[in-house]
Coordinates of N, CA and C in Angstrom, one line a residue:
X30 N -10.3 -38.7 48.4 CA -10.5 -38.3 47.0 C -11.5 -37.2 47.0
X31 N -11.2 -36.1 46.3 CA -12.2 -35.0 46.2 C -13.3 -35.3 45.3
X32 N -14.5 -34.7 45.5 CA -15.6 -35.0 44.7 C -15.5 -34.4 43.3
X33 N -14.7 -33.4 43.1 CA -14.6 -32.7 41.8 C -13.5 -33.3 40.9
X34 N -12.8 -34.4 41.2 CA -11.7 -34.9 40.5 C -12.2 -35.5 39.1
X35 N -13.4 -35.9 39.0 CA -13.9 -36.5 37.8 C -14.5 -35.5 36.8
X36 N -14.5 -34.2 37.2 CA -15.1 -33.2 36.3 C -14.4 -33.1 35.0
X37 N -13.1 -32.9 35.0 CA -12.4 -32.6 33.8 C -12.5 -33.8 32.7
X38 N -12.3 -35.0 33.1 CA -12.4 -36.1 32.2 C -13.8 -36.3 31.6
X39 N -14.8 -36.1 32.5 CA -16.2 -36.3 32.0 C -16.7 -35.2 31.2
X40 N -16.0 -34.0 31.3 CA -16.5 -32.8 30.5 C -15.9 -32.9 29.1
X41 N -15.0 -33.9 28.8 CA -14.5 -34.0 27.5 C -15.5 -34.7 26.6
X42 N -16.3 -35.6 27.1 CA -17.3 -36.3 26.3 C -18.3 -35.4 25.6
X43 N -18.9 -34.4 26.2 CA -19.7 -33.5 25.5 C -19.0 -32.7 24.4
X44 N -17.7 -32.4 24.6 CA -17.0 -31.7 23.6 C -16.7 -32.6 22.4
X45 N -16.4 -33.8 22.6 CA -16.2 -34.8 21.5 C -17.5 -34.9 20.7
X46 N -18.6 -35.1 21.4 CA -19.9 -35.2 20.8 C -20.3 -33.9 20.0
X47 N -19.9 -32.8 20.6 CA -20.2 -31.5 19.9 C -19.4 -31.4 18.6
X48 N -18.1 -31.8 18.6 CA -17.3 -31.8 17.4 C -17.9 -32.7 16.3
X49 N -18.4 -33.8 16.7 CA -19.1 -34.7 15.7 C -20.3 -34.0 15.1
X50 N -21.1 -33.4 15.9 CA -22.3 -32.7 15.3 C -21.9 -31.5 14.4
X51 N -20.8 -30.8 14.8 CA -20.3 -29.7 13.9 C -19.9 -30.3 12.6
X52 N -19.1 -31.4 12.6 CA -18.7 -32.0 11.4 C -19.8 -32.4 10.5
X53 N -20.9 -32.9 11.2 CA -22.1 -33.3 10.5 C -22.8 -32.1 9.8
X54 N -22.7 -31.0 10.4 CA -23.4 -29.8 9.9 C -22.6 -29.2 8.7
X55 N -21.3 -29.5 8.7 CA -20.4 -29.0 7.6 C -20.5 -30.0 6.4
X56 N -20.7 -31.2 6.7 CA -20.6 -32.3 5.7 C -21.5 -32.1 4.4
X57 N -22.7 -31.5 4.6 CA -23.5 -31.3 3.4 C -22.9 -30.4 2.3
X58 N -21.9 -29.6 2.7 CA -21.3 -28.6 1.8 C -20.2 -29.3 1.0
X59 N -19.9 -30.6 1.3 CA -18.9 -31.3 0.5 C -17.5 -31.4 1.1
X60 N -16.7 -32.2 0.5 CA -15.4 -32.4 1.1 C -14.5 -31.2 1.1
X61 N -14.5 -30.4 0.1 CA -13.7 -29.2 0.0 C -14.1 -28.2 1.1
X62 N -15.4 -28.1 1.3 CA -15.8 -27.2 2.4 C -15.4 -27.7 3.8
X63 N -15.4 -29.0 3.9 CA -14.9 -29.6 5.2 C -13.4 -29.4 5.4
X64 N -12.7 -29.5 4.3 CA -11.2 -29.2 4.4 C -11.0 -27.7 4.8
X65 N -11.7 -26.8 4.2 CA -11.6 -25.4 4.5 C -12.0 -25.1 6.0
X66 N -13.1 -25.8 6.4 CA -13.5 -25.6 7.8 C -12.5 -26.1 8.7
X67 N -11.9 -27.3 8.4 CA -10.9 -27.9 9.3 C -9.6 -27.0 9.4
X68 N -9.2 -26.4 8.2 CA -8.1 -25.5 8.2 C -8.4 -24.3 9.0
X69 N -9.5 -23.7 8.9 CA -9.9 -22.5 9.7 C -10.0 -22.8 11.1
X70 N -10.5 -24.0 11.5 CA -10.5 -24.4 12.9 C -9.1 -24.4 13.5
X71 N -8.1 -24.7 12.8 CA -6.8 -24.7 13.3 C -6.4 -23.2 13.7
X72 N -6.8 -22.3 12.9 CA -6.6 -20.9 13.2 C -7.3 -20.5 14.5
X73 N -8.5 -20.9 14.6 CA -9.3 -20.6 15.8 C -8.6 -21.2 17.0
X74 N -8.1 -22.5 16.9 CA -7.4 -23.1 18.0 C -6.1 -22.4 18.4
X75 N -5.4 -21.9 17.4 CA -4.2 -21.1 17.8 C -4.5 -19.9 18.6
X76 N -5.5 -19.1 18.2 CA -5.8 -17.9 19.0 C -6.5 -18.3 20.3
X77 N -7.4 -19.2 20.3 CA -8.2 -19.5 21.5 C -7.3 -20.2 22.6
X78 N -6.2 -20.7 22.2 CA -5.3 -21.3 23.2 C -4.8 -20.3 24.2
X79 N -4.6 -19.0 23.7 CA -4.2 -17.9 24.6 C -5.2 -17.7 25.7
X80 N -6.5 -17.7 25.3 CA -7.5 -17.5 26.3 C -7.7 -18.7 27.3
X81 N -7.6 -19.9 26.7 CA -7.6 -21.1 27.6 C -6.5 -21.0 28.6
X82 N -5.3 -20.7 28.1 CA -4.1 -20.6 29.0 C -4.3 -19.6 30.1
X83 N -4.9 -18.4 29.8 CA -5.1 -17.4 30.8 C -6.1 -18.0 31.9
X84 N -7.2 -18.6 31.4 CA -8.2 -19.2 32.3 C -7.6 -20.2 33.1
X85 N -6.7 -21.1 32.6 CA -6.1 -22.1 33.3 C -5.1 -21.6 34.4
X86 N -4.5 -20.5 34.1 CA -3.6 -19.8 35.0 C -4.3 -19.2 36.2
X87 N -5.5 -18.7 35.9 CA -6.3 -18.0 36.9 C -6.8 -19.0 38.0
X88 N -7.1 -20.2 37.6 CA -7.7 -21.2 38.5 C -6.8 -21.5 39.7
X89 N -5.6 -21.9 39.6 CA -4.8 -22.1 40.8 C -4.5 -20.8 41.6
X90 N -4.4 -19.7 40.9 CA -4.1 -18.4 41.5 C -5.3 -18.1 42.5
X91 N -6.5 -18.3 42.0 CA -7.7 -18.1 42.8 C -7.7 -19.1 44.0
X92 N -7.5 -20.4 43.7 CA -7.5 -21.4 44.8 C -6.5 -21.0 45.9
X93 N -5.3 -20.7 45.5 CA -4.3 -20.3 46.5 C -4.7 -19.1 47.3
X94 N -5.2 -18.1 46.7 CA -5.6 -16.9 47.4 C -6.9 -17.1 48.2
X95 N -7.7 -18.0 47.8 CA -8.9 -18.4 48.6 C -8.4 -19.1 49.9
X96 N -7.5 -20.0 49.7 CA -7.0 -20.7 50.9 C -6.3 -19.8 51.9
X97 N -5.6 -18.8 51.3 CA -5.0 -17.8 52.2 C -5.9 -16.7 52.7
X98 N -7.2 -16.8 52.3 CA -8.2 -15.8 52.6 C -7.9 -14.4 52.2
X99 N -7.3 -14.3 51.0 CA -6.9 -13.0 50.4 C -7.9 -12.7 49.2
X100 N -9.1 -12.4 49.5 CA -10.2 -12.2 48.6 C -9.9 -11.0 47.6
X101 N -9.3 -10.0 48.2 CA -8.9 -8.8 47.4 C -8.0 -9.2 46.2
X102 N -7.1 -10.1 46.5 CA -6.1 -10.6 45.5 C -6.8 -11.3 44.4
X103 N -7.9 -12.1 44.7 CA -8.7 -12.8 43.7 C -9.3 -11.8 42.8
X104 N -9.9 -10.7 43.3 CA -10.5 -9.7 42.5 C -9.4 -9.1 41.5
X105 N -8.3 -8.8 42.1 CA -7.2 -8.1 41.3 C -6.7 -9.1 40.2
X106 N -6.6 -10.4 40.6 CA -6.1 -11.4 39.6 C -7.2 -11.6 38.5
X107 N -8.4 -11.6 38.8 CA -9.5 -11.7 37.8 C -9.5 -10.5 36.9
X108 N -9.3 -9.3 37.5 CA -9.2 -8.1 36.7 C -8.0 -8.1 35.7
X109 N -6.9 -8.6 36.2 CA -5.7 -8.7 35.4 C -5.9 -9.6 34.3
X110 N -6.6 -10.7 34.5 CA -6.9 -11.7 33.5 C -7.8 -11.1 32.4
X111 N -8.8 -10.4 32.9 CA -9.7 -9.7 31.9 C -8.9 -8.7 31.0
X112 N -8.0 -7.9 31.7 CA -7.2 -7.0 30.9 C -6.4 -7.7 29.9
X113 N -5.7 -8.8 30.3 CA -4.9 -9.6 29.3 C -5.8 -10.1 28.2
X114 N -7.0 -10.6 28.6 CA -7.9 -11.1 27.5 C -8.3 -10.1 26.5
X115 N -8.6 -8.9 27.0 CA -9.0 -7.8 26.1 C -7.8 -7.4 25.2
X116 N -6.7 -7.3 25.8 CA -5.5 -7.0 24.9 C -5.2 -8.0 23.9
X117 N -5.3 -9.3 24.2 CA -5.1 -10.4 23.2 C -6.2 -10.4 22.2
X118 N -7.4 -10.2 22.7 CA -8.6 -10.2 21.8 C -8.5 -9.1 20.7
X119 N -8.1 -7.9 21.2 CA -7.9 -6.8 20.2 C -6.7 -7.1 19.3
X120 N -5.6 -7.7 19.8 CA -4.5 -8.1 18.9 C -4.9 -9.1 17.9
X121 N -5.7 -10.1 18.4 CA -6.1 -11.2 17.5 C -7.0 -10.6 16.4
X122 N -7.9 -9.7 16.8 CA -8.9 -9.1 15.9 C -8.1 -8.4 14.8
X123 N -7.1 -7.6 15.2 CA -6.3 -6.8 14.2 C -5.5 -7.7 13.3
X124 N -4.9 -8.8 13.9 CA -4.2 -9.7 13.0 C -5.1 -10.4 12.0
X125 N -6.2 -10.8 12.4 CA -7.1 -11.5 11.5 C -7.7 -10.6 10.5
X126 N -8.1 -9.4 10.9 CA -8.6 -8.4 9.9 C -7.6 -8.0 8.9
X127 N -6.3 -7.9 9.3 CA -5.3 -7.4 8.3 C -4.6 -8.5 7.6
X128 N -4.5 -9.7 8.2 CA -3.8 -10.8 7.5 C -4.6 -12.0 7.2
X129 N -5.9 -11.9 7.1 CA -6.7 -13.1 6.9 C -6.3 -13.9 5.7
X130 N -6.0 -13.3 4.6 CA -5.6 -14.0 3.4 C -4.3 -14.8 3.6
X131 N -3.3 -14.2 4.2 CA -2.0 -14.8 4.5 C -2.2 -16.0 5.5
X132 N -3.1 -15.7 6.5 CA -3.3 -16.8 7.5 C -4.0 -18.0 6.9
X133 N -5.0 -17.7 6.0 CA -5.7 -18.8 5.3 C -4.7 -19.6 4.5
X134 N -3.8 -18.9 3.8 CA -2.8 -19.6 2.9 C -1.9 -20.5 3.7
X135 N -1.7 -20.3 5.0 CA -0.9 -21.2 5.8 C -1.6 -22.5 6.0
X136 N -2.9 -22.6 6.0 CA -3.6 -23.8 6.3 C -4.3 -24.4 5.1
X137 N -4.5 -23.7 4.1 CA -5.1 -24.2 2.9 C -4.1 -24.7 1.9
X138 N -4.5 -25.7 1.1 CA -3.6 -26.3 0.1 C -3.2 -25.2 -0.9
X139 N -2.1 -25.4 -1.6 CA -1.6 -24.5 -2.6 C -2.7 -24.2 -3.7
X140 N -3.4 -25.3 -4.0 CA -4.4 -25.1 -5.1 C -5.8 -24.7 -4.6
X141 N -5.8 -24.0 -3.5 CA -7.1 -23.6 -2.9 C -7.8 -22.6 -3.9
X142 N -9.1 -22.8 -4.0 CA -9.9 -21.9 -4.9 C -10.2 -20.6 -4.2
X143 N -10.7 -19.7 -5.0 CA -11.1 -18.4 -4.5 C -12.2 -18.6 -3.5
X144 N -13.1 -19.5 -3.7 CA -14.2 -19.8 -2.8 C -13.6 -20.3 -1.5
X145 N -12.6 -21.1 -1.5 CA -12.0 -21.7 -0.3 C -11.5 -20.5 0.6
X146 N -10.8 -19.6 -0.1 CA -10.3 -18.4 0.7 C -11.4 -17.5 1.2
X147 N -12.4 -17.4 0.4 CA -13.5 -16.5 0.8 C -14.2 -17.1 2.1
X148 N -14.4 -18.4 2.0 CA -15.1 -19.1 3.2 C -14.2 -19.0 4.4
X149 N -12.9 -19.3 4.2 CA -12.0 -19.2 5.3 C -11.9 -17.8 5.9
X150 N -11.8 -16.8 5.1 CA -11.7 -15.5 5.5 C -13.0 -15.0 6.2
X151 N -14.1 -15.4 5.6 CA -15.4 -15.0 6.2 C -15.5 -15.6 7.6
X152 N -15.2 -16.9 7.8 CA -15.2 -17.5 9.1 C -14.3 -16.8 10.1
X153 N -13.1 -16.5 9.6 CA -12.1 -15.9 10.6 C -12.6 -14.5 11.0
X154 N -13.2 -13.8 10.0 CA -13.6 -12.4 10.4 C -14.7 -12.5 11.4
X155 N -15.7 -13.4 11.2 CA -16.7 -13.6 12.3 C -16.1 -13.9 13.6
X156 N -15.1 -14.8 13.6 CA -14.5 -15.3 14.8 C -13.8 -14.1 15.5
X157 N -13.2 -13.2 14.8 CA -12.5 -12.1 15.4 C -13.3 -11.3 16.3
X158 N -14.6 -11.2 16.0 CA -15.5 -10.4 16.9 C -15.8 -11.1 18.2
X159 N -15.6 -12.4 18.3 CA -16.0 -13.1 19.4 C -14.9 -13.5 20.4
X160 N -13.7 -13.1 20.0 CA -12.5 -13.4 20.9 C -12.7 -12.7 22.3
X161 N -13.2 -11.5 22.3 CA -13.4 -10.9 23.6 C -14.3 -11.6 24.5
X162 N -15.4 -12.2 24.0 CA -16.3 -13.0 24.8 C -15.7 -14.3 25.2
X163 N -14.9 -14.9 24.3 CA -14.2 -16.1 24.6 C -13.2 -15.9 25.8
X164 N -12.5 -14.7 25.7 CA -11.6 -14.4 26.8 C -12.2 -14.2 28.1
X165 N -13.3 -13.5 28.1 CA -14.1 -13.2 29.4 C -14.6 -14.5 29.9
X166 N -15.1 -15.4 29.1 CA -15.7 -16.7 29.5 C -14.6 -17.5 30.1
X167 N -13.4 -17.6 29.4 CA -12.3 -18.5 29.9 C -11.8 -18.0 31.3
X168 N -11.7 -16.6 31.4 CA -11.2 -16.1 32.7 C -12.2 -16.4 33.8
X169 N -13.5 -16.2 33.5 CA -14.5 -16.5 34.5 C -14.6 -18.0 34.8
X170 N -14.4 -18.8 33.8 CA -14.3 -20.3 34.1 C -13.2 -20.6 35.1
X171 N -12.0 -19.9 34.8 CA -10.9 -20.2 35.7 C -11.2 -19.8 37.2
X172 N -11.8 -18.6 37.3 CA -12.2 -18.2 38.7 C -13.2 -19.2 39.3
X173 N -14.2 -19.6 38.6 CA -15.2 -20.5 39.1 C -14.5 -21.8 39.5
X174 N -13.6 -22.3 38.7 CA -12.9 -23.6 39.0 C -12.1 -23.4 40.3
X175 N -11.4 -22.2 40.3 CA -10.5 -21.9 41.5 C -11.3 -21.8 42.8
X176 N -12.5 -21.3 42.7 CA -13.3 -21.2 43.9 C -14.0 -22.5 44.2
X177 N -13.9 -23.5 43.3 CA -14.6 -24.8 43.6 C -16.0 -24.8 43.2
X178 N -16.5 -23.8 42.5 CA -17.9 -23.7 42.1 C -18.0 -24.3 40.7
X179 N -18.2 -25.6 40.7 CA -18.1 -26.3 39.4 C -19.4 -26.4 38.7
X180 N -20.5 -26.4 39.3 CA -21.8 -26.6 38.6 C -22.1 -25.4 37.6
X181 N -22.0 -24.2 38.0 CA -22.2 -23.1 37.0 C -21.2 -23.2 35.9
X182 N -20.0 -23.6 36.2 CA -19.0 -23.7 35.1 C -19.4 -24.8 34.1
X183 N -19.8 -25.9 34.6 CA -20.3 -27.0 33.7 C -21.5 -26.6 32.9
X184 N -22.5 -25.9 33.6 CA -23.7 -25.5 32.9 C -23.4 -24.5 31.9
X185 N -22.5 -23.5 32.2 CA -22.2 -22.5 31.2 C -21.5 -23.1 30.0
X186 N -20.7 -24.1 30.2 CA -20.0 -24.7 29.0 C -21.0 -25.6 28.2
X187 N -22.0 -26.2 28.9 CA -23.0 -27.0 28.1 C -23.9 -26.0 27.3
X188 N -24.3 -24.9 27.9 CA -25.1 -23.9 27.2 C -24.3 -23.3 26.0
X189 N -23.0 -23.1 26.2 CA -22.2 -22.6 25.1 C -22.2 -23.6 24.0
X190 N -21.9 -24.8 24.3 CA -21.9 -25.9 23.2 C -23.3 -26.0 22.5
X191 N -24.3 -25.9 23.3 CA -25.7 -26.0 22.8 C -26.0 -24.8 21.8
X192 N -25.6 -23.6 22.2 CA -25.8 -22.5 21.4 C -25.1 -22.6 20.1
X193 N -23.8 -22.9 20.2 CA -22.9 -23.0 19.0 C -23.5 -24.1 18.0
X194 N -23.9 -25.2 18.6 CA -24.4 -26.3 17.8 C -25.7 -25.9 17.1
X195 N -26.6 -25.2 17.9 CA -27.9 -24.8 17.4 C -27.7 -23.8 16.2
X196 N -26.8 -22.8 16.4 CA -26.6 -21.8 15.4 C -26.1 -22.5 14.1
X197 N -25.2 -23.4 14.3 CA -24.6 -24.1 13.1 C -25.7 -24.9 12.4
X198 N -26.5 -25.7 13.1 CA -27.5 -26.5 12.5 C -28.6 -25.7 11.9
X199 N -29.0 -24.6 12.5 CA -30.1 -23.7 12.0 C -29.6 -22.8 10.8
X200 N -28.5 -22.2 11.1 CA -28.0 -21.1 10.1 C -27.2 -21.6 8.9
X201 N -26.5 -22.7 9.1 CA -25.6 -23.2 8.0 C -26.4 -23.6 6.8
X202 N -27.6 -24.3 6.9 CA -28.3 -24.6 5.7 C -28.9 -23.4 5.0
X203 N -29.2 -22.3 5.7 CA -29.8 -21.1 5.2 C -28.7 -20.1 4.6
X204 N -27.6 -19.9 5.4 CA -26.7 -18.9 5.1 C -25.3 -19.3 4.7
X205 N -25.1 -20.6 4.7 CA -23.8 -21.2 4.2 C -22.9 -21.6 5.4
X206 N -21.7 -22.0 4.9 CA -20.8 -22.6 5.9 C -20.2 -21.6 6.9
X207 N -20.2 -20.3 6.6 CA -19.6 -19.3 7.5 C -20.3 -19.4 8.8
X208 N -21.6 -19.8 8.9 CA -22.3 -19.9 10.1 C -22.1 -21.2 10.9
X209 N -21.2 -22.0 10.4 CA -20.8 -23.2 11.2 C -19.8 -22.9 12.2

């Protein structure tokens, strides 16, 4: 049994805890805000799945080429993943910037208020700017996993969760739900 086989299941616990803290930071805004936040998170999940998939595809590619001692192919594969991520990030940004109202209406109830749409659109617009970083992070995570370098991967993910939670807990009470 390899020593890294327990990494994936144990890394789910911090994510679950993180989601609970996020829900707690949204809760003071009321049930309607929580519904809008949940709906907008679905949009984030749709777009982020692309970046997660690219990162997951890079991992076995890197492992196979590492085993074959083809280091140059690893570099080319990482570069290709980054180019794909940039393309999808730009596409996602354009889609969100131009169709945010229509996208919001897919996930919000028919009787959504103007405030609901404003909150959803504001959150999505902020999100659009960070897709490029999400893509770079996911591709890099895939390379690190493929190389068997797990510790930096786990530390980076824990730091990412801590930063997102801190920003939500500090900024949401001051600036509103968009910072969650």
